[in-house]
Coordinates of C-alpha atoms in Angstrom, one line a residue:
Chain A
M15 CA -105.1 -130.5 138.1
Q16 CA -103.2 -129.1 141.0
H17 CA -100.4 -131.1 142.4
S18 CA -100.9 -132.0 146.2
H19 CA -97.9 -132.1 148.3
G20 CA -99.2 -133.1 151.8
F21 CA -98.4 -129.7 153.2
H22 CA -101.5 -128.2 151.6
F23 CA -103.4 -130.1 154.2
M24 CA -101.1 -129.1 157.1
S25 CA -103.0 -127.1 159.7
A26 CA -102.0 -123.6 160.3
T27 CA -99.1 -123.0 162.8
K28 CA -100.8 -121.8 166.1
L29 CA -99.0 -118.6 166.9
A30 CA -98.7 -116.5 170.2
I31 CA -97.3 -113.0 170.3
V32 CA -95.4 -111.7 173.4
G33 CA -95.1 -107.9 173.8
V34 CA -97.9 -106.3 172.3
G35 CA -97.1 -102.8 171.3
K36 CA -97.0 -100.4 168.3
I37 CA -94.9 -102.7 166.0
V38 CA -97.3 -105.6 166.7
R39 CA -100.4 -103.5 165.9
D40 CA -98.8 -101.8 162.9
Q41 CA -97.1 -104.8 161.3
H42 CA -97.5 -108.2 162.9
L43 CA -101.1 -108.4 163.2
P44 CA -101.9 -107.6 159.6
A45 CA -99.2 -109.8 158.3
I46 CA -100.5 -112.7 160.3
A47 CA -104.1 -112.0 159.3
G48 CA -102.9 -112.3 155.8
N49 CA -101.1 -115.5 156.0
P50 CA -103.2 -118.9 156.1
D51 CA -100.1 -120.5 157.5
F52 CA -100.5 -118.8 160.8
E53 CA -103.3 -118.6 163.3
L54 CA -103.1 -116.2 166.2
I55 CA -104.4 -118.0 169.3
C56 CA -103.0 -115.9 172.2
T57 CA -100.9 -113.1 173.4
A58 CA -98.8 -112.3 176.5
S59 CA -98.0 -108.6 177.5
R60 CA -97.8 -106.5 180.6
H61 CA -100.3 -103.9 179.1
G62 CA -101.3 -104.6 175.5
T63 CA -104.1 -107.0 174.3
V64 CA -105.5 -107.9 170.8
D65 CA -109.2 -107.7 170.5
G66 CA -110.9 -111.2 170.5
V67 CA -107.6 -113.1 171.4
A68 CA -106.9 -114.6 174.7
S69 CA -104.4 -112.6 176.7
Y70 CA -102.0 -113.4 179.5
G71 CA -99.8 -111.2 181.7
T72 CA -96.6 -113.2 181.2
I73 CA -95.1 -115.7 178.7
E74 CA -94.8 -118.2 181.5
A75 CA -98.5 -118.0 182.3
M76 CA -99.3 -118.3 178.6
L77 CA -97.0 -121.3 177.9
E78 CA -98.6 -122.9 181.0
A79 CA -102.2 -122.4 180.1
V80 CA -102.0 -122.9 176.2
P81 CA -100.1 -126.0 175.4
A82 CA -101.5 -125.9 171.8
I83 CA -99.2 -123.1 170.8
D84 CA -96.6 -124.2 168.1
A85 CA -94.7 -120.8 167.8
V86 CA -94.3 -117.5 169.5
S87 CA -93.3 -114.1 168.0
L88 CA -91.3 -112.1 170.6
C89 CA -91.8 -108.4 170.2
M90 CA -90.6 -107.0 173.6
P91 CA -87.6 -104.8 174.0
P92 CA -84.4 -106.7 173.2
Q93 CA -83.3 -106.6 176.9
Y94 CA -86.0 -109.0 177.8
R95 CA -85.9 -111.3 174.7
Y96 CA -83.5 -113.9 175.8
E97 CA -85.5 -115.0 178.9
A98 CA -88.7 -115.3 176.9
A99 CA -87.0 -117.1 173.9
Y100 CA -85.4 -119.4 176.4
A101 CA -88.8 -120.2 178.0
A102 CA -90.6 -120.7 174.6
L103 CA -87.8 -123.0 173.3
N104 CA -87.6 -125.0 176.4
A105 CA -91.5 -125.5 176.0
G106 CA -90.9 -126.8 172.4
K107 CA -92.0 -123.7 170.5
H108 CA -90.6 -122.2 167.3
V109 CA -89.5 -118.7 167.9
F110 CA -89.6 -115.5 165.8
L111 CA -87.3 -112.8 167.2
E112 CA -88.1 -109.2 166.3
K113 CA -85.0 -107.2 165.5
P114 CA -82.5 -106.9 167.1
P115 CA -82.5 -110.5 168.0
G116 CA -81.2 -109.9 171.5
A117 CA -79.2 -107.6 173.8
T118 CA -75.9 -109.4 173.2
L119 CA -74.3 -111.6 170.6
S120 CA -73.6 -114.4 173.1
E121 CA -77.3 -114.8 174.2
V122 CA -78.4 -115.2 170.5
Q123 CA -75.6 -117.9 170.0
D124 CA -77.0 -119.6 173.1
L125 CA -80.5 -119.6 171.7
V126 CA -79.2 -120.9 168.3
R127 CA -77.6 -123.8 170.1
L128 CA -80.8 -124.4 172.2
A129 CA -83.0 -124.3 169.2
D130 CA -80.8 -126.8 167.3
S131 CA -80.6 -129.2 170.3
K132 CA -84.4 -129.3 170.4
G133 CA -85.1 -129.4 166.6
L134 CA -87.0 -126.1 166.7
S135 CA -86.8 -123.1 164.3
L136 CA -85.3 -119.8 165.6
F137 CA -85.8 -116.8 163.2
A138 CA -83.8 -113.6 163.7
S139 CA -86.0 -111.4 161.5
W140 CA -84.3 -108.4 159.7
H141 CA -87.4 -106.7 158.2
S142 CA -85.5 -104.2 156.1
R143 CA -84.0 -107.0 154.0
Y144 CA -87.4 -107.7 152.7
A145 CA -87.9 -104.2 151.4
P146 CA -89.1 -104.1 147.9
A147 CA -86.0 -102.9 146.1
V148 CA -83.4 -104.7 148.2
E149 CA -83.0 -107.7 145.9
A150 CA -82.9 -105.6 142.8
A151 CA -80.0 -103.5 144.5
K152 CA -78.2 -106.6 145.3
A153 CA -78.5 -107.9 141.7
F154 CA -77.3 -104.5 140.3
L155 CA -74.2 -104.3 142.7
A156 CA -73.3 -107.9 141.8
S157 CA -73.1 -106.9 138.2
T158 CA -70.6 -104.0 138.5
K159 CA -67.5 -102.7 140.4
I160 CA -68.3 -100.7 143.6
D161 CA -66.1 -97.7 144.4
S162 CA -67.8 -96.5 147.5
V163 CA -70.9 -96.7 149.6
H164 CA -72.6 -94.0 151.6
V165 CA -75.4 -94.9 154.1
I166 CA -77.5 -91.9 155.4
W167 CA -80.0 -92.9 158.0
K168 CA -81.4 -89.8 159.6
E169 CA -84.7 -89.4 161.4
D170 CA -86.5 -87.7 164.1
V171 CA -86.5 -89.9 167.1
R172 CA -89.3 -87.7 168.8
H173 CA -91.6 -88.7 165.9
W174 CA -90.6 -92.4 165.5
H175 CA -89.8 -93.3 169.2
P176 CA -91.8 -91.0 171.4
N177 CA -91.2 -91.6 175.1
Q178 CA -89.7 -95.0 174.6
A179 CA -87.5 -95.2 177.7
W180 CA -85.9 -98.7 177.0
I181 CA -84.4 -97.5 173.7
W182 CA -82.3 -95.1 175.5
Q183 CA -81.2 -97.6 178.3
A184 CA -78.1 -99.6 178.1
G185 CA -78.7 -102.5 175.6
G186 CA -81.5 -100.5 174.0
L187 CA -79.2 -99.6 171.2
G188 CA -80.3 -96.0 170.8
V189 CA -79.8 -94.7 167.0
F190 CA -78.7 -98.3 166.2
D191 CA -82.3 -99.3 166.6
P192 CA -83.0 -97.8 163.1
G193 CA -79.4 -98.0 162.2
I194 CA -79.3 -101.8 162.4
N195 CA -81.9 -101.8 159.6
A196 CA -79.3 -100.1 157.3
L197 CA -76.7 -102.5 158.5
S198 CA -79.0 -105.4 157.8
I199 CA -79.4 -104.2 154.2
I200 CA -75.8 -103.5 153.3
T201 CA -74.7 -106.8 155.0
H202 CA -77.1 -108.4 152.4
I203 CA -76.5 -106.5 149.3
L204 CA -72.8 -105.9 149.3
P205 CA -70.7 -108.6 147.8
H206 CA -68.0 -108.8 150.6
A207 CA -68.2 -109.1 154.3
L208 CA -67.5 -105.7 156.0
F209 CA -65.5 -104.8 159.0
L210 CA -65.5 -101.5 161.0
T211 CA -62.3 -99.5 160.8
K212 CA -63.4 -96.3 162.7
A213 CA -66.4 -95.1 164.6
T214 CA -67.6 -92.2 166.8
L215 CA -70.8 -92.7 169.0
E216 CA -72.5 -89.6 170.4
F217 CA -74.3 -90.3 173.6
P218 CA -76.6 -87.5 175.3
E219 CA -75.3 -86.7 178.6
N220 CA -78.4 -87.9 180.3
R221 CA -78.8 -91.3 178.3
D222 CA -77.1 -94.6 178.1
A223 CA -77.5 -95.1 174.4
P224 CA -76.2 -93.1 171.4
I225 CA -78.3 -90.5 169.5
A226 CA -75.8 -90.5 166.5
A227 CA -73.1 -92.7 165.1
D228 CA -70.5 -92.2 162.3
L229 CA -69.1 -95.4 161.1
H230 CA -66.3 -96.2 158.6
F231 CA -66.1 -99.8 157.2
S232 CA -63.9 -101.5 154.8
D233 CA -63.8 -105.0 153.1
V234 CA -61.4 -107.3 151.8
T235 CA -61.3 -105.3 148.5
Q236 CA -60.7 -102.1 150.5
T237 CA -64.0 -100.6 149.3
P238 CA -64.8 -97.7 151.6
V239 CA -68.3 -97.8 153.3
H240 CA -69.3 -94.7 155.3
A241 CA -72.5 -94.8 157.4
E242 CA -74.1 -91.9 159.3
F243 CA -77.0 -92.5 161.8
D244 CA -78.6 -89.5 163.4
W245 CA -81.7 -89.3 165.4
R246 CA -81.8 -85.5 165.4
Q247 CA -83.1 -85.1 161.9
T248 CA -86.1 -82.8 161.7
G249 CA -87.7 -82.1 158.4
K250 CA -86.9 -84.4 155.5
Q251 CA -86.1 -87.9 156.8
S252 CA -83.3 -90.1 155.1
W253 CA -83.1 -93.7 154.8
D254 CA -80.8 -93.9 151.8
I255 CA -78.0 -96.1 150.5
V256 CA -75.8 -94.5 147.8
A257 CA -73.3 -96.6 145.9
E258 CA -70.9 -95.1 143.4
T259 CA -70.1 -97.8 140.8
A260 CA -68.4 -98.4 137.5
A261 CA -72.1 -98.5 136.1
G262 CA -72.9 -95.2 137.8
R263 CA -74.7 -94.0 141.0
M264 CA -77.1 -96.4 142.6
V265 CA -79.6 -95.0 145.1
L266 CA -81.6 -97.4 147.3
S267 CA -83.9 -95.0 149.1
E268 CA -86.9 -94.9 151.5
G269 CA -85.4 -97.8 153.6
G270 CA -85.0 -100.0 150.6
A271 CA -88.5 -99.3 148.9
K272 CA -87.1 -97.4 145.9
L273 CA -84.2 -98.0 143.6
S274 CA -82.8 -95.5 141.1
I275 CA -79.6 -95.9 138.9
N276 CA -78.1 -92.8 137.4
G277 CA -81.2 -90.8 138.4
E278 CA -83.5 -93.1 136.7
E279 CA -86.1 -94.8 138.8
K280 CA -85.9 -98.6 138.3
L281 CA -88.3 -99.9 140.8
S282 CA -90.8 -98.4 143.4
E283 CA -93.2 -100.9 145.0
P284 CA -95.4 -100.8 148.0
E285 CA -93.7 -102.4 151.0
R286 CA -94.7 -105.7 152.3
E287 CA -91.8 -106.5 154.7
Y288 CA -93.7 -108.2 157.4
P289 CA -95.8 -110.4 155.1
A290 CA -92.5 -111.5 153.7
L291 CA -91.0 -112.1 157.2
Y292 CA -93.9 -114.4 158.1
E293 CA -93.6 -116.3 154.8
R294 CA -90.1 -116.9 155.6
F295 CA -90.8 -118.0 159.1
S296 CA -93.3 -120.5 157.7
E297 CA -90.8 -121.7 155.3
I298 CA -88.0 -122.4 157.8
I299 CA -90.6 -124.1 160.1
K300 CA -91.5 -126.4 157.3
A301 CA -87.8 -126.9 156.4
G302 CA -86.9 -127.7 160.1
R303 CA -84.1 -125.1 160.3
S304 CA -83.3 -121.8 161.7
D305 CA -82.3 -118.4 160.1
V306 CA -80.0 -116.3 162.4
D307 CA -77.7 -114.0 160.8
L308 CA -75.7 -112.3 163.3
A309 CA -73.7 -110.0 161.1
P310 CA -75.8 -106.7 161.6
L311 CA -75.6 -107.1 165.5
T312 CA -72.0 -108.0 165.3
H313 CA -71.3 -104.6 163.5
V314 CA -73.3 -102.7 166.2
A315 CA -71.2 -104.5 168.8
D316 CA -68.0 -103.7 167.0
A317 CA -69.0 -100.1 166.9
F318 CA -69.6 -99.9 170.6
L319 CA -66.2 -101.7 171.2
L320 CA -64.0 -99.8 168.6
G321 CA -65.9 -96.5 168.5
R322 CA -64.9 -93.4 170.5
H323 CA -67.7 -92.6 172.9
K324 CA -68.4 -88.8 172.9
F325 CA -70.9 -87.0 175.1
V326 CA -73.2 -84.3 173.6
D327 CA -76.2 -82.3 174.8
S328 CA -78.8 -84.0 177.0
F329 CA -81.8 -85.3 175.3
Y330 CA -85.5 -84.8 176.5
D331 CA -88.5 -86.2 174.6
Chain B
M16 CA -35.6 -147.8 168.0
Q17 CA -37.2 -144.4 167.5
H18 CA -40.3 -144.3 165.2
S19 CA -39.7 -141.9 162.3
H20 CA -42.7 -140.1 161.1
G21 CA -41.7 -137.9 158.2
F22 CA -42.1 -134.7 159.9
H23 CA -38.9 -135.2 162.0
F24 CA -37.2 -134.4 158.8
M25 CA -39.3 -131.3 157.9
S26 CA -37.3 -128.2 158.0
A27 CA -38.3 -125.7 160.7
T28 CA -41.1 -123.1 160.0
K29 CA -39.4 -119.8 159.0
L30 CA -40.9 -117.2 161.3
A31 CA -41.0 -113.5 161.2
I32 CA -42.1 -111.3 164.1
V33 CA -44.0 -108.0 163.6
G34 CA -44.2 -105.4 166.3
V35 CA -41.1 -106.0 168.7
G36 CA -42.0 -104.8 172.1
K37 CA -42.2 -106.0 175.8
I38 CA -44.4 -109.1 175.1
V39 CA -42.1 -110.3 172.4
R40 CA -38.9 -109.9 174.5
D41 CA -40.5 -111.3 177.6
Q42 CA -42.3 -114.2 176.0
H43 CA -42.2 -114.9 172.3
L44 CA -38.3 -114.9 171.9
P45 CA -37.7 -117.5 174.6
A46 CA -40.6 -119.7 173.5
I47 CA -39.4 -119.6 169.9
A48 CA -35.8 -120.2 170.8
G49 CA -36.8 -123.3 172.8
N50 CA -38.9 -124.7 170.0
P51 CA -37.0 -126.6 167.1
D52 CA -40.2 -126.3 165.0
F53 CA -39.5 -122.6 164.4
E54 CA -36.5 -120.6 163.2
L55 CA -36.9 -116.8 163.7
I56 CA -35.5 -115.3 160.5
C57 CA -36.4 -111.6 160.6
T58 CA -38.6 -108.9 162.3
A59 CA -40.5 -105.8 161.3
S60 CA -41.2 -103.1 163.6
R61 CA -41.1 -99.4 163.8
H62 CA -38.8 -99.2 166.8
G63 CA -37.7 -102.6 168.2
T64 CA -35.2 -105.2 166.9
V65 CA -34.0 -108.4 168.0
D66 CA -30.1 -108.9 168.2
G67 CA -28.6 -110.8 165.2
V68 CA -31.9 -111.0 163.3
A69 CA -32.6 -109.0 160.1
S70 CA -35.0 -106.1 160.8
Y71 CA -37.4 -104.0 158.4
G72 CA -39.3 -100.9 159.2
T73 CA -42.8 -102.4 158.0
I74 CA -44.3 -105.7 157.3
E75 CA -44.8 -104.8 153.7
A76 CA -40.9 -104.1 153.2
M77 CA -40.1 -107.4 155.1
L78 CA -42.6 -109.6 153.0
E79 CA -41.1 -107.9 149.9
A80 CA -37.5 -108.6 150.9
V81 CA -37.8 -112.1 152.5
P82 CA -39.9 -114.5 150.4
A83 CA -38.7 -117.4 152.5
I84 CA -41.0 -116.5 155.5
D85 CA -43.4 -119.3 156.2
A86 CA -45.3 -117.7 159.1
V87 CA -45.6 -114.4 161.0
S88 CA -46.4 -113.6 164.6
L89 CA -48.3 -110.3 164.9
C90 CA -47.6 -108.5 168.2
M91 CA -48.6 -104.9 167.5
P92 CA -51.4 -103.3 169.3
P93 CA -54.8 -104.8 168.1
Q94 CA -55.9 -101.6 166.2
Y95 CA -53.2 -102.3 163.6
R96 CA -53.5 -106.2 163.5
Y97 CA -55.9 -106.6 160.6
E98 CA -53.9 -104.9 158.0
A99 CA -50.8 -106.8 158.8
A100 CA -52.6 -110.1 159.0
Y101 CA -54.2 -109.3 155.6
A102 CA -50.9 -108.5 154.0
A103 CA -49.3 -111.7 155.5
L104 CA -52.1 -114.0 154.6
N105 CA -52.3 -112.5 151.0
A106 CA -48.5 -113.2 150.8
G107 CA -49.2 -116.9 151.7
K108 CA -48.0 -116.8 155.3
H109 CA -49.5 -118.6 158.2
V110 CA -50.4 -116.1 161.0
F111 CA -50.2 -116.1 164.8
L112 CA -52.3 -113.3 166.3
E113 CA -51.4 -112.1 169.7
K114 CA -54.4 -111.5 172.0
P115 CA -56.8 -110.0 171.4
P116 CA -57.0 -111.2 167.8
G117 CA -58.2 -107.8 166.5
A118 CA -59.9 -104.7 167.1
T119 CA -63.4 -105.9 166.0
L120 CA -65.1 -109.2 165.8
S121 CA -66.0 -108.7 162.1
E122 CA -62.3 -108.1 161.0
V123 CA -61.3 -111.4 162.7
Q124 CA -64.2 -113.2 160.9
D125 CA -62.8 -111.7 157.7
L126 CA -59.4 -113.1 158.4
V127 CA -60.7 -116.5 159.1
R128 CA -62.4 -116.5 155.6
L129 CA -59.1 -115.3 154.0
A130 CA -57.0 -117.9 155.7
D131 CA -59.5 -120.6 154.8
S132 CA -59.7 -119.5 151.2
K133 CA -55.9 -119.6 151.0
G134 CA -55.3 -122.9 152.9
L135 CA -53.3 -121.2 155.5
S136 CA -53.4 -121.5 159.3
L137 CA -54.6 -118.5 161.4
F138 CA -54.1 -118.8 165.2
A139 CA -56.0 -116.6 167.6
S140 CA -53.8 -117.1 170.6
W141 CA -55.3 -117.1 174.2
H142 CA -52.2 -117.6 176.2
S143 CA -53.9 -117.7 179.6
R144 CA -55.6 -120.9 178.5
Y145 CA -52.3 -122.6 178.6
A146 CA -51.6 -121.7 182.2
P147 CA -50.6 -124.9 184.1
A148 CA -53.6 -125.4 186.3
V149 CA -56.3 -124.5 183.6
E150 CA -56.9 -128.1 182.3
A151 CA -57.1 -129.5 186.0
A152 CA -59.6 -126.8 186.9
K153 CA -61.7 -127.7 183.7
A154 CA -61.7 -131.4 184.7
F155 CA -62.7 -130.6 188.4
L156 CA -65.5 -128.4 187.2
A157 CA -66.7 -131.1 184.8
S158 CA -66.9 -133.6 187.7
T159 CA -69.4 -131.6 189.8
K160 CA -72.2 -129.2 190.0
I161 CA -71.3 -125.4 189.9
D162 CA -73.4 -123.1 192.1
S163 CA -71.6 -119.8 191.3
V164 CA -68.4 -118.4 189.9
H165 CA -66.6 -115.3 191.0
V166 CA -63.7 -113.8 188.8
I167 CA -61.4 -111.1 190.4
W168 CA -58.9 -109.7 188.0
K169 CA -57.4 -106.6 189.7
E170 CA -54.0 -105.2 189.0
D171 CA -52.1 -102.0 189.0
V172 CA -52.1 -100.6 185.4
R173 CA -49.1 -98.2 186.2
H174 CA -47.0 -101.3 186.9
W175 CA -48.1 -103.6 184.0
H176 CA -48.8 -101.1 181.3
P177 CA -46.7 -98.0 181.9
N178 CA -47.2 -95.3 179.4
Q179 CA -48.9 -97.5 176.8
A180 CA -51.0 -94.9 175.0
W181 CA -52.7 -97.4 172.6
I182 CA -54.2 -99.3 175.4
W183 CA -56.2 -96.4 176.5
Q184 CA -57.4 -95.4 173.0
A185 CA -60.7 -96.6 171.4
G186 CA -60.1 -100.2 170.4
G187 CA -57.4 -100.6 172.9
L188 CA -59.7 -102.3 175.3
G189 CA -58.5 -100.8 178.5
V190 CA -58.9 -103.0 181.5
F191 CA -60.3 -105.8 179.2
D192 CA -56.7 -106.2 177.9
P193 CA -56.0 -108.2 181.1
G194 CA -59.6 -109.0 181.7
I195 CA -59.9 -110.8 178.4
N196 CA -57.3 -113.4 179.8
A197 CA -59.8 -114.2 182.5
L198 CA -62.6 -114.5 179.9
S199 CA -60.4 -116.7 177.9
I200 CA -60.0 -119.1 180.9
I201 CA -63.6 -119.1 182.0
T202 CA -64.9 -119.8 178.4
H203 CA -62.6 -122.7 178.4
I204 CA -63.2 -124.3 181.8
L205 CA -66.9 -123.7 182.2
P206 CA -69.3 -126.5 180.9
H207 CA -71.8 -124.1 179.2
A208 CA -71.5 -121.0 177.0
L209 CA -72.0 -117.8 178.9
F210 CA -73.8 -114.7 178.1
L211 CA -73.7 -111.3 179.7
T212 CA -76.8 -110.1 181.4
K213 CA -75.6 -106.8 183.0
A214 CA -72.5 -104.8 183.0
T215 CA -70.9 -101.5 184.2
L216 CA -67.9 -100.1 182.6
E217 CA -65.9 -97.2 184.2
F218 CA -64.1 -94.9 181.8
P219 CA -61.7 -92.2 183.2
E220 CA -63.0 -88.9 182.0
N221 CA -59.7 -88.4 179.9
R222 CA -59.6 -91.7 178.2
D223 CA -61.4 -93.7 175.6
A224 CA -61.1 -97.2 177.2
P225 CA -62.4 -98.4 180.6
I226 CA -60.3 -98.6 183.7
A227 CA -62.7 -101.0 185.5
A228 CA -65.6 -103.3 184.5
D229 CA -68.2 -105.2 186.6
L230 CA -69.8 -108.0 184.6
H231 CA -72.7 -110.4 185.3
F232 CA -73.1 -113.5 183.2
S233 CA -75.4 -116.5 183.0
D234 CA -75.7 -119.6 181.1
V235 CA -78.4 -122.0 180.0
T236 CA -78.4 -123.6 183.5
Q237 CA -78.7 -120.2 185.1
T238 CA -75.5 -120.4 186.9
P239 CA -74.4 -116.8 188.0
V240 CA -71.0 -115.7 187.0
H241 CA -69.7 -112.4 188.4
A242 CA -66.4 -110.8 186.9
E243 CA -64.7 -107.8 188.5
F244 CA -62.0 -106.2 186.4
D245 CA -60.0 -103.3 188.0
W246 CA -56.9 -101.5 187.0
R247 CA -56.6 -99.4 190.1
Q248 CA -55.3 -102.1 192.4
T249 CA -52.2 -101.3 194.3
G250 CA -50.7 -103.7 196.8
K251 CA -51.7 -107.3 196.4
Q252 CA -52.6 -108.1 192.6
S253 CA -55.4 -110.7 192.0
W254 CA -56.0 -112.8 189.0
D255 CA -58.4 -115.4 190.7
I256 CA -61.4 -117.5 189.6
V257 CA -63.4 -118.8 192.5
A258 CA -66.1 -121.4 191.9
E259 CA -68.5 -122.6 194.7
T260 CA -69.5 -126.1 193.7
A261 CA -71.2 -129.3 195.2
A262 CA -67.7 -130.6 195.8
G263 CA -66.5 -127.4 197.6
R264 CA -64.7 -124.2 196.8
M265 CA -62.3 -124.2 193.9
V266 CA -59.8 -121.6 193.6
L267 CA -57.9 -121.1 190.4
S268 CA -55.4 -118.3 191.3
E269 CA -52.3 -116.5 189.9
G270 CA -53.9 -116.2 186.4
G271 CA -54.4 -120.0 186.2
A272 CA -51.0 -121.1 187.6
K273 CA -52.3 -122.6 190.9
L274 CA -55.3 -124.7 191.8
S275 CA -56.8 -125.4 195.2
I276 CA -59.9 -127.2 196.3
N277 CA -61.3 -126.5 199.7
G278 CA -58.2 -124.9 200.7
E279 CA -55.9 -127.8 199.7
E280 CA -53.3 -127.0 197.0
K281 CA -53.9 -129.5 194.1
L282 CA -51.5 -128.1 191.7
S283 CA -48.8 -125.3 191.4
E284 CA -46.4 -125.5 188.5
P285 CA -44.2 -123.1 186.8
E286 CA -45.9 -121.5 183.9
R287 CA -45.0 -122.1 180.2
E288 CA -47.9 -120.5 178.3
Y289 CA -46.0 -119.1 175.4
P290 CA -44.0 -122.4 174.7
A291 CA -47.3 -124.1 174.7
L292 CA -48.8 -121.5 172.3
Y293 CA -46.0 -122.1 169.8
E294 CA -46.3 -125.9 170.2
R295 CA -50.0 -125.4 169.3
F296 CA -49.1 -123.1 166.4
S297 CA -47.0 -125.7 165.0
E298 CA -49.6 -128.3 165.4
I299 CA -52.2 -126.4 163.5
I300 CA -49.7 -125.6 160.7
K301 CA -49.0 -129.3 160.3
A302 CA -52.7 -130.1 160.4
G303 CA -53.4 -127.5 157.9
R304 CA -56.2 -125.8 160.0
S305 CA -56.9 -122.7 161.8
D306 CA -57.7 -122.1 165.6
V307 CA -59.7 -119.1 166.1
D308 CA -62.1 -119.0 169.1
L309 CA -64.0 -115.6 169.1
A310 CA -65.8 -116.2 172.4
P311 CA -63.6 -114.1 174.6
L312 CA -63.5 -111.1 172.3
T313 CA -67.4 -111.5 171.8
H314 CA -68.0 -111.1 175.6
V315 CA -65.9 -108.0 175.5
A316 CA -67.9 -106.7 172.5
D317 CA -71.2 -107.5 174.4
A318 CA -69.9 -105.7 177.4
F319 CA -69.4 -102.5 175.5
L320 CA -72.8 -103.1 173.9
L321 CA -74.9 -103.8 176.8
G322 CA -72.9 -102.2 179.7
R323 CA -73.6 -98.9 181.2
H324 CA -70.8 -96.5 180.5
K325 CA -69.9 -94.4 183.7
F326 CA -67.3 -91.8 183.9
V327 CA -64.8 -91.7 186.7
D328 CA -61.7 -89.6 187.7
S329 CA -59.3 -88.9 185.0
F330 CA -56.2 -91.2 184.8
Y331 CA -52.6 -90.1 184.5
D332 CA -49.7 -92.5 184.1

């Protein structure tokens, strides 16, 4: 006989999505459709809509019109996230923040306080941490001594972010938009907290966000961690984390999907990052708490603070 | 009859200073000389020495040679502070960090963990918070409704930081070196946490740190806070915080030394910031805890992260 724990009978969390774009269509909608804990009841977006779901032009109009909403997923560019999160929390809704959780550290800290004061759940989602091989990589690294780590995150911005103006504006993060995924993984799998020791950021002359970054970190055990982010990569794309360890070379590749140790493939599974994110969101709502790790965004802020800013050739889509 | 509480008989904390420069001679030495809780027993510095006090070329040599040291004050440029703080904490010493406490947020967070794990006191000192009129300003603001705040921090870098190369290098903070003093005051006296909404940073073409910054903040009550930092100010120097409130205009001027409300001077006392800092350091050592508020440095990192970076005329000393 199946144990019955009350929550089997809880009705689904009534969810709204704000900012309907590519990531929502590619990832959020399938993940929500596959999770019985959530029911998508409406959206707010300037342009995008979802077939068969009520849509509104602004989050304010939506919150006003649909009091039944329990939670909102905020998927607009980070520069506009605080205002929407503030409105949602003030209206008593749980909030799922796409990555990065905001345009500044202080605004996210402010949202954490607001969520706490209202007894609501705030989720700063880091999807790459839920890539299939990430936990296995973490377990491997915990079992050995790490000599050095090399992160290579090189992709073609024209392919992955065609004509996304906001990503090149101040606060749009530039190459740190993908790079923060790498940072979210290494801050999760490495045994000690990192800190940046040296950085160079390359800004196209005609843009307000970097197209490349070269970052050197250390930790309390002085293990060197070198990360290279570049948006000018054509041909083979790289989202790899390589660790030299006492037990050999670990390669976590394809953005965390694949793990090999000393050339031997240990794990390669289809990714289900967004389904896992919504499982986690449901879990923290049920537990009545928030999940906001600021470490990845702190490293990005540190890179802008400490890094040399270099100008390079203009970039045109 | 005087009460006797044990600690009257505690011997003074044996202190070492690392990085003997202008701020040490102007501020630290007189403050330490006037505080019976501290006894300066040695220094480490590449160039500077203190008359009659044993000196060493490096902190490592000093820690090795003088095991009696209880605490160290780290007064070198922020880019070199982590390494020294790490060495001192690992050697079991309490640590006083000059402002800013480090070159990145993450490294300071790492030091906090290290100090906690060793039961040592770490002090991120913000001297401007101890300016004479700061507490009175805080009390006034708590008693009324604030409509807006304007911070004007404009000084002549050639006068205050002549030929200080490190301050213009990446991680040296540029105009945020004085500006962080203003941020340390407003984060202390305003009733709600701030977050940056818009910023412009002006970098001289030949330097890696900004010469001016224009910052717009808000808070959970949407009170606008505007800060202007400029290092090109000749003539009258300004370190003023002006608040328009329901009870009139408050002006906290001269870096926190003077308070007036509606044009009426409320308080003007001689400053004793560094004596107060050492009193606080002694207090946290006795209480067995740390005092590290990262808010001012977080706002600086946020400004570099969110701000538009603009190039302006080259700067020569």
